[in-house]
Amino acid sequence: MTIDLVQAAKEKNIRYFLISYTDLIGTQRAKLVPAEAIGAMAKNGAGFAGFATWLDMTPADPDVFAIPDPDSLIQLPWKPEVGWLAADPWMNGQPVEQAPRNLLKRMKAKAAESGLKLKSGVECEFFLISPDGASVKDSADRQAKPCYDQSALMRRYDVISEICDGMLKLGWKPYQNDHEDANGQFEMNWDYDDALVTADRHAFFKYMVKSIAEKHEMRATFMPKPFPHLTGNGCHIHVSLWKGDQNVFEDEHGELGVSALGYNFIGGIIHSADALAAVLNPTVNSYKRINAPRTLSGATWSPSSVTYSGNNRTHMIRIPEAGRFELRLADGAVNPYAMQASILAAGLDGIDGRRDPGKRLDINMYTEGHLAGDVKRLPLNLLDALRALKSSELLNDTLGEYVPAYLKLKHQEWNDYSRHLTDWERDTTLDC
């Protein structure tokens, strides 16, 4: 049942609503609306100039109206008089096709035509750093192998417990929090759900973590590789496909408990992996994570080739148990909605085309990758990934207007980066 926002404001003592949408680059845009005005805003949406955000528009375009989804309502746990609403951008009476949340809704509808629903859970890694971004905030967090460090985790108890308490209050069913593999790095896990629900929660989680960190005079970053010698921030996603109450990836007679349809879905991911990287690894910095040298802890925990395995974290895809797989490619900069939509697009193509993922590899790709033979490698940089996305007939056809709009903005970003003169260039080339 759709929530009545006017009534919800009265019952929950909400004074203001943040009507929020996520643009192509992943930035959350919002307007703060008093509860007295939410009735009209719920119907007509809050107005934005699309060109002023990362949407492929011009100043001549008419207003974008962000129409809130009442069922996405979240009261800010740290400021409960404010309600957050995920919104869908509309223009000229039609959904904006390039907008990531609209894209995911279209892909959900496409899957529903076959009676299918994507369910997913995400593992969002982040660093707690100094406000100026220069260093890890906890100066005592210096172990070479800091993963699961009990003392370092408890030194950040106030921040982590406040975030987890928020998720508990919101009914997300969080189940564990830990110090991750890099100094100052953490991960917090909550239950999987419908792909759109997970994407909304993913978007809000990033906002919540940053806001609560600021309360504690810290800065939270999901940047893929903020420190060159430390493990980067991944955003692993666990994927299953359902038809009603049945997990169609699960088959007790299938290899590792995964059905033939599940392997076809994996085959689709493998087929489009280089193009998917442009969406799942969306920044210049992303490729310092997936193509990184050995880190202080001894491993990057990131893939560099397009392979799958059983319960083996050195591959791009891991099958930890029956009925699901973990895609380890995406990083902390990924757009929560575009990630789900592009994975669904590639996976459904795998099912439709009965794509064979090939033979499972069980080797350690970090130490024995040279034995894997002629496996496909992931792009070495953002430009290579963008070229792969541009060449992907599947993703261009399936994701529609999102792809050219995204490519245009990301090529501008690449060109800005290319014009930037680095200290390394001066150090190595000044005396050429």
Short mmCIF file of C-alpha atoms in Angstrom, two decimals:
data_model
loop_
_atom_site.label_atom_id
_atom_site.label_comp_id
_atom_site.label_asym_id
_atom_site.label_seq_id
_atom_site.Cartn_x
_atom_site.Cartn_y
_atom_site.Cartn_z
CA MET A 1 0.00 0.00 0.00
CA THR A 2 1.37 3.40 -1.00
CA ILE A 3 2.13 5.69 1.94
CA ASP A 4 0.11 8.89 2.33
CA LEU A 5 2.88 11.43 2.92
CA VAL A 6 0.59 14.07 4.41
CA GLN A 7 -0.69 11.57 6.95
CA ALA A 8 2.81 10.16 7.54
CA ALA A 9 4.11 13.63 8.37
CA LYS A 10 1.46 14.02 11.08
CA GLU A 11 1.90 10.54 12.53
CA LYS A 12 5.71 10.55 12.51
CA ASN A 13 6.21 14.23 13.46
CA ILE A 14 8.08 14.92 10.23
CA ARG A 15 8.63 18.65 9.73
CA TYR A 16 10.58 18.52 6.45
CA PHE A 17 11.10 16.14 3.54
CA LEU A 18 14.25 15.73 1.46
CA ILE A 19 13.05 14.95 -2.08
CA SER A 20 16.15 13.34 -3.52
CA TYR A 21 17.27 11.89 -6.83
CA THR A 22 20.60 10.40 -7.88
CA ASP A 23 22.12 11.81 -11.07
CA LEU A 24 24.27 10.06 -13.68
CA ILE A 25 27.51 10.55 -11.75
CA GLY A 26 25.95 9.24 -8.54
CA THR A 27 25.55 12.56 -6.73
CA GLN A 28 22.38 12.89 -4.68
CA ARG A 29 20.39 16.04 -5.45
CA ALA A 30 17.62 17.21 -3.14
CA LYS A 31 15.21 19.93 -2.14
CA LEU A 32 14.07 20.44 1.42
CA VAL A 33 10.28 20.66 1.47
CA PRO A 34 8.20 21.66 4.52
CA ALA A 35 5.63 19.08 5.55
CA GLU A 36 2.86 21.59 4.84
CA ALA A 37 3.74 21.48 1.13
CA ILE A 38 4.32 17.75 0.72
CA GLY A 39 0.84 17.02 -0.67
CA ALA A 40 1.41 19.09 -3.80
CA MET A 41 5.02 17.92 -4.12
CA ALA A 42 3.95 14.27 -3.90
CA LYS A 43 1.65 14.83 -6.86
CA ASN A 44 3.65 17.20 -9.04
CA GLY A 45 7.24 16.77 -7.88
CA ALA A 46 9.95 19.23 -6.86
CA GLY A 47 11.41 21.31 -9.69
CA PHE A 48 15.09 21.20 -10.69
CA ALA A 49 17.20 22.59 -13.52
CA GLY A 50 18.61 19.37 -14.96
CA PHE A 51 21.68 21.04 -16.49
CA ALA A 52 22.70 22.22 -13.01
CA THR A 53 23.17 18.57 -12.03
CA TRP A 54 24.95 15.69 -13.75
CA LEU A 55 22.24 14.99 -16.30
CA ASP A 56 22.89 15.36 -20.02
CA MET A 57 20.79 18.49 -20.48
CA THR A 58 21.21 22.15 -21.41
CA PRO A 59 20.01 25.40 -19.81
CA ALA A 60 17.36 25.53 -22.57
CA ASP A 61 15.68 22.35 -21.34
CA PRO A 62 12.49 22.69 -19.27
CA ASP A 63 12.35 21.90 -15.57
CA VAL A 64 12.92 18.39 -14.29
CA PHE A 65 10.33 17.42 -11.70
CA ALA A 66 11.49 14.89 -9.12
CA ILE A 67 8.37 12.96 -8.13
CA PRO A 68 8.92 11.24 -4.77
CA ASP A 69 8.22 7.54 -4.25
CA PRO A 70 6.18 7.50 -1.02
CA ASP A 71 7.12 3.88 -0.31
CA SER A 72 10.80 4.85 -0.12
CA LEU A 73 10.22 7.11 2.90
CA ILE A 74 13.04 6.99 5.46
CA GLN A 75 13.16 9.13 8.59
CA LEU A 76 16.70 10.30 9.22
CA PRO A 77 17.71 8.32 12.32
CA TRP A 78 19.97 11.16 13.48
CA LYS A 79 17.38 13.85 12.64
CA PRO A 80 13.93 12.19 12.76
CA GLU A 81 12.02 15.38 12.01
CA VAL A 82 13.31 15.00 8.42
CA GLY A 83 12.01 12.36 6.01
CA TRP A 84 14.10 11.28 2.98
CA LEU A 85 12.34 10.28 -0.23
CA ALA A 86 13.86 8.71 -3.33
CA ALA A 87 12.40 10.45 -6.36
CA ASP A 88 12.00 9.77 -10.08
CA PRO A 89 12.90 12.63 -12.44
CA TRP A 90 10.23 13.56 -14.99
CA MET A 91 10.29 16.14 -17.78
CA ASN A 92 7.51 17.18 -20.14
CA GLY A 93 5.18 14.71 -18.47
CA GLN A 94 7.46 11.71 -19.13
CA PRO A 95 10.07 9.88 -17.03
CA VAL A 96 13.61 11.07 -17.81
CA GLU A 97 15.01 7.96 -19.50
CA GLN A 98 18.65 8.66 -18.66
CA ALA A 99 17.91 9.00 -14.91
CA PRO A 100 19.39 5.97 -13.09
CA ARG A 101 16.40 5.17 -10.85
CA ASN A 102 14.06 5.30 -13.84
CA LEU A 103 16.47 3.02 -15.68
CA LEU A 104 16.35 0.43 -12.90
CA LYS A 105 12.56 0.55 -12.83
CA ARG A 106 12.48 -0.12 -16.60
CA MET A 107 14.82 -3.09 -16.19
CA LYS A 108 12.69 -4.44 -13.33
CA ALA A 109 9.64 -4.21 -15.60
CA LYS A 110 11.50 -6.04 -18.37
CA ALA A 111 12.37 -8.88 -15.99
CA ALA A 112 8.79 -8.95 -14.71
CA GLU A 113 7.58 -9.72 -18.24
CA SER A 114 9.12 -13.17 -17.67
CA GLY A 115 7.88 -13.30 -14.08
CA LEU A 116 11.38 -12.65 -12.73
CA LYS A 117 12.62 -10.39 -9.94
CA LEU A 118 16.22 -9.54 -9.05
CA LYS A 119 17.06 -9.65 -5.36
CA SER A 120 20.38 -8.35 -4.15
CA GLY A 121 22.48 -7.33 -1.19
CA VAL A 122 25.45 -4.97 -1.19
CA GLU A 123 28.62 -4.77 0.87
CA CYS A 124 29.61 -1.11 1.05
CA GLU A 125 33.19 -0.47 2.17
CA PHE A 126 34.28 2.96 3.37
CA PHE A 127 37.13 4.73 5.15
CA LEU A 128 36.84 7.01 8.17
CA ILE A 129 39.43 9.69 7.53
CA SER A 130 40.48 13.16 8.67
CA PRO A 131 38.23 16.02 7.52
CA ASP A 132 40.89 17.23 5.08
CA GLY A 133 41.05 13.75 3.50
CA ALA A 134 44.79 13.43 4.01
CA SER A 135 44.96 10.44 6.36
CA VAL A 136 43.11 7.76 8.26
CA LYS A 137 41.47 9.37 11.28
CA ASP A 138 42.62 6.73 13.78
CA SER A 139 46.38 7.22 14.11
CA ALA A 140 46.64 4.02 16.17
CA ASP A 141 45.25 1.94 13.29
CA ARG A 142 48.60 0.86 11.85
CA GLN A 143 48.60 -2.94 11.57
CA ALA A 144 49.81 -4.46 8.32
CA LYS A 145 46.86 -6.88 8.49
CA PRO A 146 44.14 -4.82 10.17
CA CYS A 147 41.13 -6.79 8.93
CA TYR A 148 38.71 -7.65 11.77
CA ASP A 149 40.97 -5.81 14.25
CA GLN A 150 38.85 -5.80 17.41
CA SER A 151 40.58 -2.83 19.05
CA ALA A 152 40.43 -0.63 15.95
CA LEU A 153 36.77 -1.54 15.47
CA MET A 154 35.89 -0.62 19.05
CA ARG A 155 37.79 2.68 18.87
CA ARG A 156 35.16 3.61 16.28
CA TYR A 157 32.28 2.11 18.27
CA ASP A 158 30.43 5.44 18.60
CA VAL A 159 30.25 5.96 14.83
CA ILE A 160 29.65 2.36 13.76
CA SER A 161 27.03 1.66 16.44
CA GLU A 162 25.14 4.87 15.61
CA ILE A 163 24.95 3.87 11.94
CA CYS A 164 23.93 0.31 12.83
CA ASP A 165 21.32 1.55 15.33
CA GLY A 166 19.89 3.63 12.50
CA MET A 167 19.60 0.60 10.23
CA LEU A 168 17.98 -1.40 13.05
CA LYS A 169 15.43 1.35 13.59
CA LEU A 170 14.70 1.46 9.86
CA GLY A 171 14.08 -2.29 9.72
CA TRP A 172 16.92 -3.12 7.34
CA LYS A 173 17.97 -6.12 9.45
CA PRO A 174 21.71 -5.36 9.71
CA TYR A 175 23.63 -8.42 10.85
CA GLN A 176 27.34 -7.59 11.11
CA ASN A 177 29.85 -4.74 11.13
CA ASP A 178 33.59 -5.10 10.79
CA HIS A 179 36.93 -3.42 10.33
CA GLU A 180 38.02 -4.21 6.79
CA ASP A 181 41.37 -5.02 5.19
CA ALA A 182 42.76 -1.48 5.12
CA ASN A 183 43.64 0.78 8.03
CA GLY A 184 40.63 2.96 8.79
CA GLN A 185 38.30 0.92 6.56
CA PHE A 186 34.94 -0.54 7.59
CA GLU A 187 32.04 -2.53 6.18
CA MET A 188 28.46 -2.88 7.41
CA ASN A 189 26.03 -5.51 6.15
CA TRP A 190 22.25 -5.64 6.05
CA ASP A 191 19.68 -8.05 4.56
CA TYR A 192 19.17 -8.48 0.84
CA ASP A 193 15.91 -7.40 -0.79
CA ASP A 194 14.29 -6.42 -4.08
CA ALA A 195 16.84 -4.64 -6.31
CA LEU A 196 15.07 -1.26 -6.14
CA VAL A 197 14.73 -1.43 -2.36
CA THR A 198 18.42 -2.31 -2.08
CA ALA A 199 19.40 0.53 -4.43
CA ASP A 200 17.38 3.07 -2.42
CA ARG A 201 18.94 1.81 0.80
CA HIS A 202 22.40 1.84 -0.76
CA ALA A 203 21.96 5.48 -1.80
CA PHE A 204 20.67 6.44 1.65
CA PHE A 205 23.37 4.41 3.42
CA LYS A 206 26.12 6.46 1.78
CA TYR A 207 24.39 9.67 2.84
CA MET A 208 23.85 8.38 6.37
CA VAL A 209 27.44 7.23 6.83
CA LYS A 210 28.83 10.56 5.64
CA SER A 211 26.41 12.54 7.82
CA ILE A 212 27.09 10.58 10.99
CA ALA A 213 30.85 10.69 10.38
CA GLU A 214 30.62 14.48 10.14
CA LYS A 215 28.80 14.54 13.49
CA HIS A 216 31.84 12.84 14.97
CA GLU A 217 34.28 15.25 13.30
CA MET A 218 35.40 12.71 10.74
CA ARG A 219 34.97 12.26 7.02
CA ALA A 220 33.68 9.08 5.40
CA THR A 221 34.82 8.25 1.88
CA PHE A 222 33.69 5.53 -0.51
CA MET A 223 36.43 6.53 -3.00
CA PRO A 224 37.69 3.37 -4.76
CA LYS A 225 41.38 3.87 -3.90
CA PRO A 226 41.99 6.82 -1.55
CA PHE A 227 45.40 5.53 -0.38
CA PRO A 228 47.74 3.82 -2.88
CA HIS A 229 49.30 1.36 -0.40
CA LEU A 230 45.98 0.21 1.13
CA THR A 231 43.15 -2.00 -0.06
CA GLY A 232 40.49 -0.04 -1.95
CA ASN A 233 36.76 0.33 -1.35
CA GLY A 234 34.75 -2.34 -3.09
CA CYS A 235 31.00 -2.65 -3.36
CA HIS A 236 30.41 -6.37 -3.71
CA ILE A 237 26.90 -7.32 -4.73
CA HIS A 238 25.20 -10.65 -3.99
CA VAL A 239 22.71 -11.61 -6.68
CA SER A 240 19.80 -14.03 -6.95
CA LEU A 241 16.81 -14.19 -9.31
CA TRP A 242 13.32 -15.11 -8.20
CA LYS A 243 10.03 -16.21 -9.70
CA GLY A 244 7.46 -15.69 -6.99
CA ASP A 245 8.77 -17.42 -3.87
CA GLN A 246 11.22 -19.59 -5.82
CA ASN A 247 14.89 -18.76 -6.16
CA VAL A 248 15.50 -19.82 -9.77
CA PHE A 249 19.28 -19.73 -9.28
CA GLU A 250 19.03 -22.59 -6.78
CA ASP A 251 19.24 -26.23 -7.90
CA GLU A 252 20.35 -28.97 -5.52
CA HIS A 253 21.51 -31.01 -8.51
CA GLY A 254 23.41 -28.16 -10.14
CA GLU A 255 27.14 -27.57 -9.81
CA LEU A 256 27.70 -25.77 -6.48
CA GLY A 257 23.92 -25.73 -6.07
CA VAL A 258 23.36 -23.27 -8.92
CA SER A 259 20.87 -23.90 -11.73
CA ALA A 260 21.59 -23.86 -15.46
CA LEU A 261 19.65 -20.59 -15.64
CA GLY A 262 21.91 -19.17 -12.93
CA TYR A 263 25.00 -20.10 -14.92
CA ASN A 264 23.47 -18.49 -18.03
CA PHE A 265 23.02 -15.28 -15.98
CA ILE A 266 26.68 -15.50 -14.93
CA GLY A 267 27.55 -16.10 -18.58
CA GLY A 268 25.83 -12.83 -19.46
CA ILE A 269 27.87 -10.95 -16.84
CA ILE A 270 31.09 -12.47 -18.16
CA HIS A 271 30.14 -11.69 -21.77
CA SER A 272 29.59 -7.98 -20.99
CA ALA A 273 32.14 -7.55 -18.18
CA ASP A 274 34.41 -5.05 -19.93
CA ALA A 275 31.45 -2.81 -20.80
CA LEU A 276 29.94 -3.27 -17.33
CA ALA A 277 33.20 -1.97 -15.86
CA ALA A 278 32.39 1.48 -17.23
CA VAL A 279 29.29 1.53 -15.01
CA LEU A 280 30.55 -0.46 -12.01
CA ASN A 281 33.98 1.22 -11.93
CA PRO A 282 32.96 4.73 -12.95
CA THR A 283 35.95 6.92 -12.10
CA VAL A 284 39.55 7.40 -13.14
CA ASN A 285 40.50 6.32 -9.62
CA SER A 286 38.52 3.05 -9.97
CA TYR A 287 41.26 1.49 -12.08
CA LYS A 288 43.83 2.00 -9.35
CA ARG A 289 41.75 -0.52 -7.37
CA ILE A 290 40.99 -3.26 -9.91
CA ASN A 291 44.45 -3.15 -11.48
CA ALA A 292 46.38 -2.46 -8.29
CA PRO A 293 49.71 -3.93 -7.22
CA ARG A 294 49.97 -5.86 -3.95
CA THR A 295 48.87 -3.78 -0.95
CA LEU A 296 50.28 -3.47 2.57
CA SER A 297 48.02 -6.31 3.76
CA GLY A 298 49.26 -8.63 1.02
CA ALA A 299 46.29 -8.66 -1.40
CA THR A 300 44.07 -6.19 -3.25
CA TRP A 301 40.87 -8.28 -2.86
CA SER A 302 39.93 -6.92 -6.29
CA PRO A 303 39.63 -8.74 -9.62
CA SER A 304 41.71 -7.93 -12.69
CA SER A 305 40.36 -10.62 -15.02
CA VAL A 306 36.96 -11.93 -16.06
CA THR A 307 36.68 -15.27 -14.28
CA TYR A 308 34.38 -17.07 -11.86
CA SER A 309 34.92 -19.61 -9.14
CA GLY A 310 33.41 -21.27 -6.10
CA ASN A 311 34.15 -19.82 -2.67
CA ASN A 312 37.31 -18.09 -3.86
CA ARG A 313 37.72 -14.33 -3.46
CA THR A 314 40.44 -13.89 -6.08
CA HIS A 315 37.93 -14.06 -8.96
CA MET A 316 35.50 -11.50 -10.36
CA ILE A 317 32.55 -13.76 -9.53
CA ARG A 318 32.41 -15.96 -6.44
CA ILE A 319 29.76 -18.60 -5.72
CA PRO A 320 29.85 -18.84 -1.91
CA GLU A 321 26.82 -21.12 -1.56
CA ALA A 322 23.84 -22.53 -3.45
CA GLY A 323 21.42 -20.14 -5.12
CA ARG A 324 23.45 -16.95 -5.38
CA PHE A 325 26.68 -15.43 -6.58
CA GLU A 326 28.82 -12.49 -5.53
CA LEU A 327 30.04 -10.04 -8.15
CA ARG A 328 33.22 -8.42 -6.80
CA LEU A 329 33.80 -5.93 -9.60
CA ALA A 330 31.96 -2.78 -8.46
CA ASP A 331 33.63 -0.20 -6.23
CA GLY A 332 32.48 2.43 -3.76
CA ALA A 333 31.91 5.08 -6.45
CA VAL A 334 29.28 2.99 -8.24
CA ASN A 335 25.84 4.49 -8.84
CA PRO A 336 23.47 2.34 -6.74
CA TYR A 337 20.74 2.29 -9.40
CA ALA A 338 22.89 1.93 -12.51
CA MET A 339 24.71 -1.00 -10.89
CA GLN A 340 21.53 -3.00 -10.37
CA ALA A 341 20.13 -2.08 -13.80
CA SER A 342 23.26 -2.98 -15.77
CA ILE A 343 23.76 -6.29 -13.95
CA LEU A 344 20.14 -7.19 -14.66
CA ALA A 345 20.52 -6.22 -18.32
CA ALA A 346 23.62 -8.37 -18.79
CA GLY A 347 22.19 -11.29 -16.81
CA LEU A 348 18.88 -11.38 -18.70
CA ASP A 349 20.84 -11.35 -21.95
CA GLY A 350 22.76 -14.36 -20.63
CA ILE A 351 19.49 -16.17 -19.97
CA ASP A 352 17.95 -15.22 -23.32
CA GLY A 353 21.09 -16.26 -25.21
CA ARG A 354 21.85 -19.25 -22.96
CA ARG A 355 25.37 -17.92 -22.61
CA ASP A 356 27.92 -20.39 -21.30
CA PRO A 357 30.19 -18.87 -18.62
CA GLY A 358 32.90 -21.42 -19.45
CA LYS A 359 34.80 -23.63 -17.09
CA ARG A 360 34.97 -22.64 -13.43
CA LEU A 361 38.46 -21.80 -12.22
CA ASP A 362 39.50 -22.69 -8.68
CA ILE A 363 43.07 -21.40 -8.77
CA ASN A 364 44.40 -18.40 -6.81
CA MET A 365 44.23 -15.72 -9.51
CA TYR A 366 46.65 -13.49 -7.59
CA THR A 367 49.47 -16.04 -7.63
CA GLU A 368 48.50 -18.43 -10.43
CA GLY A 369 46.62 -16.18 -12.82
CA HIS A 370 49.22 -16.85 -15.49
CA LEU A 371 47.98 -20.45 -15.55
CA ALA A 372 44.41 -19.42 -16.40
CA GLY A 373 45.07 -19.34 -20.13
CA ASP A 374 43.41 -16.90 -22.48
CA VAL A 375 40.91 -15.31 -20.10
CA LYS A 376 39.47 -11.87 -20.75
CA ARG A 377 41.08 -9.04 -18.79
CA LEU A 378 39.29 -6.10 -17.29
CA PRO A 379 39.93 -2.62 -18.73
CA LEU A 380 43.13 -0.93 -17.60
CA ASN A 381 41.59 2.53 -17.35
CA LEU A 382 38.32 4.43 -17.57
CA LEU A 383 38.77 5.31 -21.26
CA ASP A 384 39.11 1.64 -22.23
CA ALA A 385 35.98 0.85 -20.23
CA LEU A 386 34.03 3.67 -21.86
CA ARG A 387 35.05 2.41 -25.29
CA ALA A 388 33.84 -1.06 -24.35
CA LEU A 389 30.50 0.34 -23.20
CA LYS A 390 30.13 2.35 -26.42
CA SER A 391 30.78 -0.84 -28.42
CA SER A 392 28.31 -2.96 -26.44
CA GLU A 393 25.28 -3.38 -28.65
CA LEU A 394 23.48 -5.16 -25.83
CA LEU A 395 23.86 -2.42 -23.21
CA ASN A 396 23.18 0.36 -25.71
CA ASP A 397 19.95 -1.32 -26.80
CA THR A 398 18.84 -2.37 -23.32
CA LEU A 399 19.83 0.67 -21.26
CA GLY A 400 18.67 3.13 -23.92
CA GLU A 401 19.26 6.86 -23.45
CA TYR A 402 21.27 6.28 -20.28
CA VAL A 403 24.32 5.05 -22.23
CA PRO A 404 24.97 8.02 -24.58
CA ALA A 405 24.21 10.50 -21.79
CA TYR A 406 26.55 8.70 -19.39
CA LEU A 407 29.29 8.34 -22.02
CA LYS A 408 29.13 12.03 -22.88
CA LEU A 409 29.59 13.13 -19.26
CA LYS A 410 32.26 10.52 -18.53
CA HIS A 411 34.28 11.42 -21.63
CA GLN A 412 34.24 15.03 -20.39
CA GLU A 413 35.57 13.73 -17.06
CA TRP A 414 38.32 11.74 -18.80
CA ASN A 415 39.32 14.77 -20.85
CA ASP A 416 39.48 16.91 -17.71
CA TYR A 417 41.73 14.31 -16.12
CA SER A 418 43.95 14.09 -19.21
CA ARG A 419 44.52 17.85 -19.14
CA HIS A 420 45.64 17.68 -15.50
CA LEU A 421 49.43 17.82 -15.04
CA THR A 422 50.58 15.51 -12.23
CA ASP A 423 53.64 15.68 -9.99
CA TRP A 424 54.72 12.29 -11.38
CA GLU A 425 54.86 13.70 -14.90
CA ARG A 426 57.00 16.61 -13.77
CA ASP A 427 59.28 14.36 -11.72
CA THR A 428 59.88 11.91 -14.57
CA THR A 429 59.74 14.15 -17.65
CA LEU A 430 60.95 17.64 -16.73
CA ASP A 431 64.52 16.83 -17.69
CA CYS A 432 63.78 14.74 -20.77
#
